[in-house]
């Protein structure tokens, strides 16, 4: 996912961005701290049980109140819909996409 963002000419995201408010903290897969935009890669194994889904939604809401924009992507986005994925991130960053490699 990160490689797609870099290949498209988006600003370089930081990996494992920590967001904390004193008593609670979470890490984002990648993020752009100045713009408060994060992107998460959601694999099937880590997001399939009721408990995992509830924890994911709680985390998403908490981050949104901080006020991060949290975008979620899957393997389908990274491998088959990467142009749309990059365009979505670019809109949130206010950054035009310059180039994209299709593999």
PDB file of C-alpha atoms in Angstrom:
ATOM      1  CA  UNK A   1       0.000   0.000   0.000  1.00  0.00           C
ATOM      2  CA  UNK A   2       2.733   2.452   0.975  1.00  0.00           C
ATOM      3  CA  UNK A   3       4.647   1.649  -2.200  1.00  0.00           C
ATOM      4  CA  UNK A   4       1.570   2.555  -4.282  1.00  0.00           C
ATOM      5  CA  UNK A   5       1.392   5.950  -2.572  1.00  0.00           C
ATOM      6  CA  UNK A   6       5.084   6.613  -3.196  1.00  0.00           C
ATOM      7  CA  UNK A   7       4.942   5.431  -6.838  1.00  0.00           C
ATOM      8  CA  UNK A   8       2.021   7.802  -7.425  1.00  0.00           C
ATOM      9  CA  UNK A   9       4.041  10.782  -6.222  1.00  0.00           C
ATOM     10  CA  UNK A  10       2.107  11.382  -3.008  1.00  0.00           C
ATOM     11  CA  UNK A  11       3.968  12.810  -0.022  1.00  0.00           C
ATOM     12  CA  UNK A  12       5.863  10.116   1.855  1.00  0.00           C
ATOM     13  CA  UNK A  13       3.717   8.728   4.669  1.00  0.00           C
ATOM     14  CA  UNK A  14       5.180   7.811   8.040  1.00  0.00           C
ATOM     15  CA  UNK A  15       4.857   4.171   9.035  1.00  0.00           C
ATOM     16  CA  UNK A  16       3.268   3.123  12.346  1.00  0.00           C
ATOM     17  CA  UNK A  17       2.120   6.609  13.327  1.00  0.00           C
ATOM     18  CA  UNK A  18       1.196   6.777  17.001  1.00  0.00           C
ATOM     19  CA  UNK A  19      -1.839   8.812  18.030  1.00  0.00           C
ATOM     20  CA  UNK A  20      -2.295   9.306  21.775  1.00  0.00           C
ATOM     21  CA  UNK A  21      -4.318  11.456  24.134  1.00  0.00           C
ATOM     22  CA  UNK A  22      -2.672  10.695  27.466  1.00  0.00           C
ATOM     23  CA  UNK A  23      -4.506   7.548  28.479  1.00  0.00           C
ATOM     24  CA  UNK A  24      -5.188   5.869  25.152  1.00  0.00           C
ATOM     25  CA  UNK A  25      -2.974   5.330  22.127  1.00  0.00           C
ATOM     26  CA  UNK A  26      -3.248   3.657  18.745  1.00  0.00           C
ATOM     27  CA  UNK A  27      -0.925   3.119  15.810  1.00  0.00           C
ATOM     28  CA  UNK A  28      -1.861   3.707  12.190  1.00  0.00           C
ATOM     29  CA  UNK A  29      -0.319   1.583   9.442  1.00  0.00           C
ATOM     30  CA  UNK A  30       0.701   4.755   7.585  1.00  0.00           C
ATOM     31  CA  UNK A  31      -0.124   8.394   8.111  1.00  0.00           C
ATOM     32  CA  UNK A  32       0.442  11.973   7.116  1.00  0.00           C
ATOM     33  CA  UNK A  33       0.580  13.787  10.444  1.00  0.00           C
ATOM     34  CA  UNK A  34       0.345  17.360   9.172  1.00  0.00           C
ATOM     35  CA  UNK A  35      -2.847  16.560   7.280  1.00  0.00           C
ATOM     36  CA  UNK A  36      -4.180  14.190   9.972  1.00  0.00           C
ATOM     37  CA  UNK A  37      -4.812  11.471   7.394  1.00  0.00           C
ATOM     38  CA  UNK A  38      -4.147   7.810   8.068  1.00  0.00           C
ATOM     39  CA  UNK A  39      -4.455   4.705   5.916  1.00  0.00           C
ATOM     40  CA  UNK A  40      -4.982   1.206   7.200  1.00  0.00           C
ATOM     41  CA  UNK A  41      -4.507  -2.084   5.381  1.00  0.00           C
ATOM     42  CA  UNK A  42      -7.321  -4.357   6.498  1.00  0.00           C
ATOM     43  CA  UNK A  43      -6.443  -8.003   6.006  1.00  0.00           C
ATOM     44  CA  UNK A  44      -9.125 -10.644   6.324  1.00  0.00           C
ATOM     45  CA  UNK A  45      -7.606 -12.488   9.262  1.00  0.00           C
ATOM     46  CA  UNK A  46      -7.455  -9.508  11.592  1.00  0.00           C
ATOM     47  CA  UNK A  47     -10.960  -8.128  11.064  1.00  0.00           C
ATOM     48  CA  UNK A  48     -13.395 -11.031  10.956  1.00  0.00           C
ATOM     49  CA  UNK A  49     -14.723 -11.709  14.460  1.00  0.00           C
ATOM     50  CA  UNK A  50     -17.373  -9.663  16.255  1.00  0.00           C
ATOM     51  CA  UNK A  51     -14.842  -8.588  18.878  1.00  0.00           C
ATOM     52  CA  UNK A  52     -12.347  -7.460  16.232  1.00  0.00           C
ATOM     53  CA  UNK A  53     -15.003  -5.558  14.334  1.00  0.00           C
ATOM     54  CA  UNK A  54     -16.222  -3.853  17.518  1.00  0.00           C
ATOM     55  CA  UNK A  55     -12.648  -2.916  18.475  1.00  0.00           C
ATOM     56  CA  UNK A  56     -11.970  -1.613  14.954  1.00  0.00           C
ATOM     57  CA  UNK A  57     -15.070   0.588  14.995  1.00  0.00           C
ATOM     58  CA  UNK A  58     -14.255   1.910  18.481  1.00  0.00           C
ATOM     59  CA  UNK A  59     -10.714   2.720  17.339  1.00  0.00           C
ATOM     60  CA  UNK A  60     -11.972   4.354  14.134  1.00  0.00           C
ATOM     61  CA  UNK A  61     -14.425   6.559  16.056  1.00  0.00           C
ATOM     62  CA  UNK A  62     -11.794   7.498  18.640  1.00  0.00           C
ATOM     63  CA  UNK A  63      -9.343   8.542  15.907  1.00  0.00           C
ATOM     64  CA  UNK A  64     -12.027  10.492  14.045  1.00  0.00           C
ATOM     65  CA  UNK A  65     -12.683  12.480  17.217  1.00  0.00           C
ATOM     66  CA  UNK A  66      -8.948  13.426  17.406  1.00  0.00           C
ATOM     67  CA  UNK A  67      -9.741  14.575  14.368  1.00  0.00           C
ATOM     68  CA  UNK A  68      -7.970  12.138  12.063  1.00  0.00           C
ATOM     69  CA  UNK A  69      -9.376  10.961   8.751  1.00  0.00           C
ATOM     70  CA  UNK A  70      -8.859   7.222   8.700  1.00  0.00           C
ATOM     71  CA  UNK A  71      -9.064   5.457   5.334  1.00  0.00           C
ATOM     72  CA  UNK A  72      -9.343   1.678   5.078  1.00  0.00           C
ATOM     73  CA  UNK A  73      -8.039  -0.403   2.190  1.00  0.00           C
ATOM     74  CA  UNK A  74      -7.835  -4.113   1.386  1.00  0.00           C
ATOM     75  CA  UNK A  75      -5.706  -6.313  -0.862  1.00  0.00           C
ATOM     76  CA  UNK A  76      -8.235  -5.727  -3.654  1.00  0.00           C
ATOM     77  CA  UNK A  77      -7.616  -1.981  -3.386  1.00  0.00           C
ATOM     78  CA  UNK A  78      -3.841  -2.366  -3.373  1.00  0.00           C
ATOM     79  CA  UNK A  79      -3.644  -4.832  -6.251  1.00  0.00           C
ATOM     80  CA  UNK A  80      -6.697  -4.154  -8.445  1.00  0.00           C
ATOM     81  CA  UNK A  81      -8.073  -0.727  -7.567  1.00  0.00           C
ATOM     82  CA  UNK A  82      -4.873   1.099  -6.712  1.00  0.00           C
ATOM     83  CA  UNK A  83      -5.645   4.097  -8.952  1.00  0.00           C
ATOM     84  CA  UNK A  84      -8.861   4.702  -7.024  1.00  0.00           C
ATOM     85  CA  UNK A  85      -7.074   4.095  -3.700  1.00  0.00           C
ATOM     86  CA  UNK A  86      -4.363   6.628  -4.538  1.00  0.00           C
ATOM     87  CA  UNK A  87      -6.913   9.155  -5.804  1.00  0.00           C
ATOM     88  CA  UNK A  88      -8.875   8.827  -2.555  1.00  0.00           C
ATOM     89  CA  UNK A  89      -5.788   9.506  -0.451  1.00  0.00           C
ATOM     90  CA  UNK A  90      -4.700  12.358  -2.743  1.00  0.00           C
ATOM     91  CA  UNK A  91      -8.081  14.079  -2.286  1.00  0.00           C
ATOM     92  CA  UNK A  92      -7.786  13.875   1.492  1.00  0.00           C
ATOM     93  CA  UNK A  93      -4.242  15.185   1.388  1.00  0.00           C
ATOM     94  CA  UNK A  94      -5.155  17.957  -1.024  1.00  0.00           C
ATOM     95  CA  UNK A  95      -2.279  16.680  -3.153  1.00  0.00           C
ATOM     96  CA  UNK A  96      -2.581  15.901  -6.856  1.00  0.00           C
ATOM     97  CA  UNK A  97      -1.392  12.514  -7.987  1.00  0.00           C
ATOM     98  CA  UNK A  98       1.574  12.960 -10.338  1.00  0.00           C
ATOM     99  CA  UNK A  99       2.364   9.516 -11.743  1.00  0.00           C
ATOM    100  CA  UNK A 100       1.364   5.956 -11.108  1.00  0.00           C
ATOM    101  CA  UNK A 101       3.024   2.674 -11.894  1.00  0.00           C
ATOM    102  CA  UNK A 102       0.721  -0.145 -12.814  1.00  0.00           C
ATOM    103  CA  UNK A 103       2.022  -3.601 -12.011  1.00  0.00           C
TER     104      UNK A 103
END
